[in-house]
Tab-separated table of C-alpha atoms and ligand atoms in Angstrom:
chain	number	residue	atom	x	y	z
A	1	MET	CA	109.110	112.321	115.401
A	2	LEU	CA	110.461	115.534	114.443
A	3	ILE	CA	114.184	115.413	113.461
A	4	ARG	CA	115.254	118.284	115.843
A	5	SER	CA	114.867	116.471	119.204
A	6	HIS	CA	113.724	113.089	120.343
A	7	ASP	CA	112.034	112.722	123.788
A	8	SER	CA	114.152	115.519	124.958
A	9	GLY	CA	112.403	115.107	128.704
A	10	PHE	CA	111.395	118.705	128.604
A	11	ASN	CA	107.829	119.394	128.911
A	12	HIS	CA	107.224	116.097	131.119
A	13	PRO	CA	104.184	115.947	133.309
A	14	HIS	CA	104.234	115.895	136.928
A	15	ALA	CA	103.842	112.873	139.395
A	16	SER	CA	100.920	114.545	141.029
A	17	ASP	CA	98.989	114.406	137.775
A	18	ILE	CA	98.742	110.609	137.841
A	19	THR	CA	95.169	109.303	138.224
A	20	PRO	CA	94.954	106.261	140.135
A	21	ARG	CA	93.414	103.485	138.205
A	22	ALA	CA	90.702	103.152	141.072
A	23	VAL	CA	89.541	106.469	140.295
A	24	TYR	CA	89.146	106.149	136.735
A	25	GLU	CA	87.468	102.887	137.216
A	26	GLY	CA	85.110	104.409	139.588
A	27	ARG	CA	84.232	107.071	137.148
A	28	ARG	CA	83.697	104.430	134.586
A	29	ASP	CA	81.414	102.558	136.663
A	30	MET	CA	79.502	105.453	137.318
A	31	LEU	CA	79.068	106.366	133.584
A	32	ARG	CA	77.666	102.780	133.437
A	33	LEU	CA	75.135	103.432	136.362
A	34	LEU	CA	74.202	106.770	134.773
A	35	ALA	CA	73.433	105.061	131.389
A	36	GLY	CA	71.547	102.335	133.218
A	37	GLY	CA	69.233	104.834	135.058
A	38	ALA	CA	70.725	104.414	138.353
A	39	ALA	CA	71.807	107.998	138.648
A	40	GLY	CA	70.452	108.575	142.127
A	41	ALA	CA	72.395	105.588	143.592
A	42	ALA	CA	75.488	106.358	141.839
A	43	LEU	CA	75.448	110.174	142.829
A	44	ALA	CA	75.146	109.219	146.495
A	45	GLY	CA	78.371	107.589	146.514
A	46	TRP	CA	81.219	109.960	147.561
A	47	ALA	CA	83.708	107.894	145.506
A	48	GLY	CA	81.801	108.352	142.368
A	49	ARG	CA	81.608	112.115	142.832
A	50	GLU	CA	85.231	112.270	143.627
A	51	ALA	CA	86.104	110.143	140.520
A	52	LEU	CA	84.131	112.402	138.120
A	53	ALA	CA	85.779	115.508	139.558
A	54	GLN	CA	89.284	114.009	139.241
A	55	ALA	CA	89.814	111.737	136.268
A	56	ALA	CA	88.688	113.758	133.300
A	57	PRO	CA	87.325	117.208	132.461
A	58	GLY	CA	83.899	115.601	131.808
A	59	LYS	CA	83.253	118.149	129.027
A	60	LEU	CA	82.686	115.604	126.251
A	61	PRO	CA	79.882	113.057	125.664
A	62	ALA	CA	80.152	109.850	127.579
A	63	LEU	CA	80.903	106.918	125.404
A	64	ALA	CA	81.179	103.658	127.423
A	65	GLY	CA	81.689	100.364	126.059
A	66	VAL	CA	81.364	96.723	127.427
A	67	LYS	CA	84.513	95.272	128.592
A	68	SER	CA	86.362	93.691	125.817
A	69	THR	CA	87.092	89.957	126.027
A	70	VAL	CA	89.753	90.102	123.123
A	71	PRO	CA	92.788	88.506	124.368
A	72	GLY	CA	95.332	91.373	125.263
A	73	ALA	CA	92.681	94.042	125.392
A	74	GLN	CA	93.104	94.447	129.187
A	75	THR	CA	96.522	95.508	130.306
A	76	MET	CA	96.688	95.768	134.196
A	77	GLU	CA	99.259	98.404	133.933
A	78	LYS	CA	98.471	101.957	135.647
A	79	VAL	CA	96.367	104.049	133.392
A	80	THR	CA	98.102	107.370	132.293
A	81	ASP	CA	96.341	110.535	133.565
A	82	TYR	CA	93.775	111.825	131.199
A	83	LYS	CA	95.465	115.241	131.363
A	84	ASP	CA	98.701	113.756	129.936
A	85	ALA	CA	96.826	111.634	127.372
A	86	SER	CA	95.000	114.746	125.968
A	87	THR	CA	97.829	117.309	126.264
A	88	TYR	CA	100.810	115.533	125.223
A	89	ASN	CA	100.211	114.600	121.526
A	90	ASN	CA	101.422	114.164	118.145
A	91	TYR	CA	98.968	115.536	115.586
A	92	TYR	CA	100.936	117.364	113.092
A	93	GLU	CA	98.159	118.885	111.286
A	94	PHE	CA	97.840	121.149	114.427
A	95	GLY	CA	101.364	121.677	115.178
A	96	THR	CA	104.618	120.040	115.880
A	97	ASP	CA	104.849	120.747	119.448
A	98	LYS	CA	103.371	118.233	122.040
A	99	ALA	CA	101.212	120.904	123.447
A	100	ASP	CA	100.022	122.307	120.002
A	101	PRO	CA	97.240	119.845	119.184
A	102	ALA	CA	95.395	120.396	122.493
A	103	LYS	CA	95.668	124.219	122.043
A	104	ASN	CA	94.809	124.268	118.222
A	105	ALA	CA	92.425	121.320	117.552
A	106	GLY	CA	89.367	123.216	118.837
A	107	THR	CA	88.896	124.237	115.143
A	108	LEU	CA	88.367	120.739	113.966
A	109	LYS	CA	84.845	120.186	112.918
A	110	THR	CA	83.755	116.583	113.703
A	111	ARG	CA	80.096	116.808	112.563
A	112	PRO	CA	78.986	116.041	110.016
A	113	TRP	CA	81.759	113.444	109.156
A	114	THR	CA	81.882	110.695	106.552
A	115	VAL	CA	84.325	107.951	106.288
A	116	GLU	CA	84.456	106.714	102.718
A	117	VAL	CA	85.325	103.108	102.272
A	118	GLU	CA	86.752	102.472	98.562
A	119	GLY	CA	88.764	100.300	96.518
A	120	LEU	CA	88.866	96.554	96.274
A	121	VAL	CA	85.670	95.696	98.064
A	122	LYS	CA	82.356	94.358	96.956
A	123	LYS	CA	80.516	96.967	99.301
A	124	PRO	CA	82.051	100.271	98.852
A	125	GLY	CA	80.161	103.203	100.519
A	126	LYS	CA	80.132	106.302	102.648
A	127	TYR	CA	79.446	105.925	106.267
A	128	GLY	CA	78.224	108.907	108.323
A	129	ILE	CA	79.988	108.958	111.774
A	130	GLU	CA	76.607	108.182	113.545
A	131	ASP	CA	76.158	104.879	111.629
A	132	LEU	CA	79.803	103.881	111.860
A	133	LEU	CA	79.550	104.470	115.800
A	134	LYS	CA	76.643	101.930	115.761
A	135	LEU	CA	78.067	99.363	113.416
A	136	SER	CA	79.138	97.156	116.186
A	137	ALA	CA	79.097	97.194	120.019
A	138	GLN	CA	81.557	99.647	121.545
A	139	GLU	CA	84.224	97.942	123.715
A	140	ASP	CA	86.514	99.146	126.514
A	141	ARG	CA	90.003	98.236	125.882
A	142	THR	CA	93.182	99.437	127.729
A	143	TYR	CA	96.208	99.504	125.456
A	144	ARG	CA	99.916	100.651	125.854
A	145	LEU	CA	100.690	103.129	123.285
A	146	ARG	CA	104.486	103.258	122.453
A	147	CYS	CA	105.582	106.325	120.335
A	148	VAL	CA	108.608	105.777	118.104
A	149	GLU	CA	110.103	108.829	120.134
A	150	GLY	CA	110.705	106.812	123.352
A	151	TRP	CA	107.941	107.285	125.449
A	152	SER	CA	104.625	105.695	126.268
A	153	MET	CA	101.005	105.923	127.718
A	154	VAL	CA	98.404	103.465	128.792
A	155	ILE	CA	95.122	104.484	127.441
A	156	PRO	CA	91.661	103.081	127.909
A	157	TRP	CA	90.241	103.406	124.573
A	158	VAL	CA	86.646	102.823	123.300
A	159	GLY	CA	85.825	101.175	119.904
A	160	TYR	CA	85.427	98.009	118.206
A	161	SER	CA	87.520	95.773	116.125
A	162	LEU	CA	88.364	97.256	112.608
A	163	ALA	CA	87.651	93.597	111.249
A	164	GLU	CA	83.827	94.342	112.027
A	165	LEU	CA	83.863	97.052	109.449
A	166	ILE	CA	86.162	94.988	107.003
A	167	LYS	CA	83.902	91.925	107.068
A	168	LYS	CA	80.668	94.337	106.440
A	169	VAL	CA	82.416	95.723	103.118
A	170	GLU	CA	83.466	92.311	101.739
A	171	PRO	CA	87.061	92.836	100.463
A	172	GLN	CA	87.899	91.298	97.176
A	173	GLY	CA	90.439	88.458	96.848
A	174	ASN	CA	93.184	90.751	95.717
A	175	ALA	CA	92.792	93.372	98.435
A	176	LYS	CA	96.155	92.728	100.337
A	177	TYR	CA	96.357	96.035	102.072
A	178	VAL	CA	94.281	98.677	103.761
A	179	GLU	CA	95.070	102.492	103.438
A	180	PHE	CA	93.956	105.119	106.025
A	181	LEU	CA	93.663	108.661	104.770
A	182	THR	CA	92.881	111.239	107.253
A	183	LEU	CA	91.474	114.804	107.060
A	184	ALA	CA	93.728	117.715	105.479
A	185	ASP	CA	91.631	120.566	105.635
A	186	PRO	CA	93.934	123.861	105.547
A	187	LYS	CA	91.060	126.009	106.820
A	188	THR	CA	90.954	124.239	110.234
A	189	MET	CA	94.225	122.570	110.406
A	190	PRO	CA	96.827	125.219	110.501
A	191	PHE	CA	99.789	123.078	109.738
A	192	VAL	CA	98.572	121.184	106.778
A	193	GLY	CA	100.303	123.851	104.520
A	194	SER	CA	103.575	123.055	106.161
A	195	ARG	CA	106.104	120.950	104.286
A	196	VAL	CA	106.873	118.653	107.361
A	197	LEU	CA	104.678	115.902	105.876
A	198	ASP	CA	103.039	115.092	102.503
A	199	TRP	CA	99.547	115.710	103.462
A	200	PRO	CA	96.981	114.166	103.793
A	201	TYR	CA	98.486	111.866	106.778
A	202	ALA	CA	98.258	108.506	105.414
A	203	GLU	CA	99.044	105.158	106.853
A	204	GLY	CA	98.502	101.455	106.126
A	205	LEU	CA	98.331	97.983	107.246
A	206	ARG	CA	98.471	94.590	105.724
A	207	MET	CA	95.150	92.840	105.443
A	208	ASP	CA	95.860	90.145	108.258
A	209	GLU	CA	97.086	93.086	110.568
A	210	ALA	CA	93.793	95.108	109.706
A	211	MET	CA	91.650	91.968	110.376
A	212	HIS	CA	93.562	91.154	113.872
A	213	PRO	CA	91.035	91.741	116.665
A	214	LEU	CA	93.350	94.029	118.519
A	215	THR	CA	93.274	96.499	115.607
A	216	LEU	CA	90.852	99.061	117.001
A	217	LEU	CA	88.492	101.373	115.151
A	218	THR	CA	88.437	103.901	117.939
A	219	PHE	CA	85.786	106.637	118.764
A	220	GLY	CA	86.806	107.325	122.600
A	221	MET	CA	88.766	107.150	125.315
A	222	TYR	CA	88.374	107.181	129.267
A	223	GLY	CA	84.682	106.646	128.680
A	224	GLU	CA	84.169	109.704	126.519
A	225	VAL	CA	84.122	110.519	122.847
A	226	LEU	CA	87.753	111.251	121.707
A	227	PRO	CA	88.984	114.752	122.277
A	228	ASN	CA	89.887	116.529	118.942
A	229	GLN	CA	93.533	116.358	119.751
A	230	ASN	CA	93.477	112.626	120.088
A	231	GLY	CA	92.013	112.113	116.701
A	232	ALA	CA	88.212	112.736	116.900
A	233	PRO	CA	85.847	111.579	115.767
A	234	VAL	CA	87.510	108.243	114.598
A	235	ARG	CA	90.824	106.852	114.542
A	236	ILE	CA	92.810	103.465	114.456
A	237	VAL	CA	94.839	102.243	117.260
A	238	VAL	CA	97.160	99.408	116.465
A	239	PRO	CA	98.637	98.652	119.994
A	240	TRP	CA	101.792	96.623	118.767
A	241	LYS	CA	102.973	99.165	116.363
A	242	TYR	CA	104.548	102.569	117.046
A	243	GLY	CA	102.100	105.165	117.702
A	244	PHE	CA	102.418	106.826	114.203
A	245	LYS	CA	100.633	103.622	112.546
A	246	SER	CA	97.460	104.898	114.543
A	247	ALA	CA	96.179	107.431	112.029
A	248	LYS	CA	93.810	110.051	113.532
A	249	SER	CA	90.587	111.665	112.202
A	250	ILE	CA	90.109	109.203	109.323
A	251	VAL	CA	87.975	110.265	106.356
A	252	LYS	CA	88.958	107.414	103.814
A	253	ILE	CA	89.593	103.675	104.197
A	254	ARG	CA	90.957	102.254	100.896
A	255	PHE	CA	91.407	98.465	100.043
A	256	VAL	CA	94.328	98.012	97.625
A	257	GLU	CA	96.566	95.278	96.097
A	258	LYS	CA	100.103	96.958	96.706
A	259	GLU	CA	101.737	98.276	99.868
A	260	PRO	CA	100.470	101.966	100.162
A	261	GLY	CA	102.707	104.708	100.669
A	262	THR	CA	102.611	106.038	104.263
A	263	ALA	CA	103.338	109.648	105.428
A	264	TRP	CA	106.268	109.100	107.699
A	265	ASN	CA	107.842	106.552	105.339
A	266	LYS	CA	107.696	109.047	102.525
A	267	ALA	CA	109.191	111.760	104.782
A	268	ALA	CA	112.112	109.487	106.029
A	269	ALA	CA	112.143	105.864	104.584
A	270	ASN	CA	115.439	104.865	106.501
A	271	GLU	CA	113.720	105.873	109.723
A	272	TYR	CA	110.182	104.841	109.463
A	273	GLY	CA	109.380	101.586	107.814
A	274	PHE	CA	105.864	100.215	106.529
A	275	TYR	CA	105.636	97.722	109.412
A	276	SER	CA	106.901	99.871	112.336
A	277	ASN	CA	106.277	96.835	114.870
A	278	VAL	CA	107.786	97.898	118.300
A	279	ASN	CA	110.841	96.198	118.600
A	280	PRO	CA	113.625	96.770	121.373
A	281	ASP	CA	116.210	95.094	119.024
A	282	VAL	CA	115.791	97.407	116.015
A	283	ASP	CA	117.225	100.803	116.842
A	284	HIS	CA	115.925	104.031	115.126
A	285	PRO	CA	118.935	105.162	113.281
A	286	ARG	CA	119.274	108.133	115.650
A	287	TRP	CA	118.458	106.450	118.973
A	288	SER	CA	117.913	103.081	120.807
A	289	GLN	CA	114.517	101.653	121.052
A	290	ALA	CA	115.449	99.521	124.186
A	291	THR	CA	113.812	101.455	126.772
A	292	GLU	CA	110.914	104.002	127.146
A	293	ARG	CA	109.813	106.636	129.552
A	294	ARG	CA	106.369	106.255	130.608
A	295	ILE	CA	104.447	109.755	130.476
A	296	GLY	CA	103.313	110.486	134.001
A	297	ASP	CA	106.370	108.897	135.766
A	298	GLY	CA	107.857	112.124	136.507
A	299	GLY	CA	111.532	112.729	136.830
A	300	GLY	CA	112.045	114.445	133.425
A	301	LEU	CA	115.370	113.492	132.005
A	302	PHE	CA	116.028	111.160	135.028
A	303	ALA	CA	112.981	109.410	134.938
A	304	LYS	CA	112.963	105.809	135.431
A	305	ARG	CA	112.941	103.996	132.082
A	306	HIS	CA	110.944	100.812	131.373
A	307	LYS	CA	112.162	97.858	129.053
A	308	THR	CA	110.583	98.069	125.680
A	309	LEU	CA	108.771	94.708	124.989
A	310	ILE	CA	108.744	93.184	121.578
A	311	PHE	CA	105.503	93.964	119.739
A	312	ASN	CA	104.972	96.390	122.727
A	313	GLY	CA	104.068	93.262	124.870
A	314	TYR	CA	101.373	91.875	122.562
A	315	GLU	CA	103.792	89.045	121.002
A	316	GLN	CA	101.480	86.406	122.153
A	317	GLN	CA	98.664	87.666	120.206
A	318	VAL	CA	100.412	89.133	117.040
A	319	GLY	CA	103.783	87.228	116.711
A	320	GLN	CA	102.484	84.604	114.466
A	321	LEU	CA	101.603	87.329	111.815
A	322	TYR	CA	105.397	87.950	111.225
A	323	ALA	CA	106.621	84.233	111.450
A	324	GLY	CA	109.664	83.848	109.225
A	325	MET	CA	110.089	87.404	108.428
A	326	ASP	CA	113.321	89.231	109.085
A	327	LEU	CA	112.146	92.049	111.351
A	328	LYS	CA	115.306	93.944	110.787
A	329	LYS	CA	114.801	94.114	107.310
A	330	PHE	CA	111.030	94.629	107.316
A	331	TYR	CA	111.086	97.522	110.291
B	401	MTE	N1	97.430	111.029	112.861
B	401	MTE	C1	97.395	112.158	112.205
B	401	MTE	N2	96.341	112.509	111.379
B	401	MTE	N3	98.373	113.081	112.183
B	401	MTE	C2	99.416	112.825	112.947
B	401	MTE	O1	100.252	113.743	113.100
B	401	MTE	N4	100.704	111.478	114.753
B	401	MTE	C3	100.734	110.080	115.116
B	401	MTE	C4	99.386	109.181	115.269
B	401	MTE	N5	98.356	109.622	114.415
B	401	MTE	C5	99.465	111.623	113.819
B	401	MTE	C6	98.476	110.852	113.762
B	401	MTE	C7	101.762	109.857	116.070
B	401	MTE	S1	103.467	110.162	115.565
B	401	MTE	C8	101.330	109.294	117.224
B	401	MTE	S2	102.621	108.934	118.523
B	401	MTE	C9	100.213	109.129	117.793
B	401	MTE	O2	99.072	109.566	116.617
B	401	MTE	C10	99.635	109.820	118.869
B	401	MTE	O3	98.359	109.562	119.484
B	401	MTE	P1	97.903	110.322	120.759
B	401	MTE	O4	98.308	111.861	120.643
B	401	MTE	O5	96.452	109.865	120.976
B	401	MTE	O6	98.770	109.608	121.981
């Protein structure tokens, strides 16, 4: 996002880092078996052990969900290696370099954690993270995340539709947008004092976008709780929009009547709009959005580029939300 360089290609991960999907899935099956008490049988399997050793560091508590049946929730594309997904991050509160969040986010204190729901709802309230985790059944969903900078990943997330929480708090008729505010704690987040963005990091969705079943209130990835650098303990993931719409480490969800200001729009309104739907036909003012580099493909500057898809490939599911809208104007 930062103005100085866009997807320079440096810092790229190696092809050897790629985790075959089968390995990841083997591990996921294993976690399920363990949860079901079939530990002995699972451990006997060489494949299971191998999977555990390779796919993820395994340092975080397991968080497995049931396979989601929401249309679009299961891409068949190759899953990005956990190592890449957890070390190549944008989380500006912890620094602007892709490697900074993984290095610095250890200071983030994710317990106790409260998410406050306020504004135009009949049932405002404070949700402790443990209650929020249990509010609905956790689901496994594999989404493509496309960053506005021109790279993408495929990540297996764990969470449930934000709509489940929205239904519980009963929005009033005049609630047209949902605003997300994230933690801004200068004591634990070294870059919150910087002037790169207006803190706290803020994002927003129109109510129908927020209610769309694909919009995920996210607590985990790769069958474990989120690592801090990926937005622990709770974030949003909106798969058809550029990654910056997916606010990390949320502390407040506010229902409002008017389109809320958002962090990147305030920083550079001509570059980052409110909608920010992935769109290969609407270029960023300083670069094309027609193609993307898949993290993990290797090859650096010469990496094979993939064609970017309208709505990041989720047109069938979300295209109708924007029927009749000029997507060049509402970028
Ligand atoms: N949320 C907060 N609080 N701060 C941030 O800097 N960066 C955004 C988004 N959410 C960001 C954030 C951007 S630009 C992207 S691309 C995604 O997080 C990256 O998510 P990932 O690191 O899990 O891939």
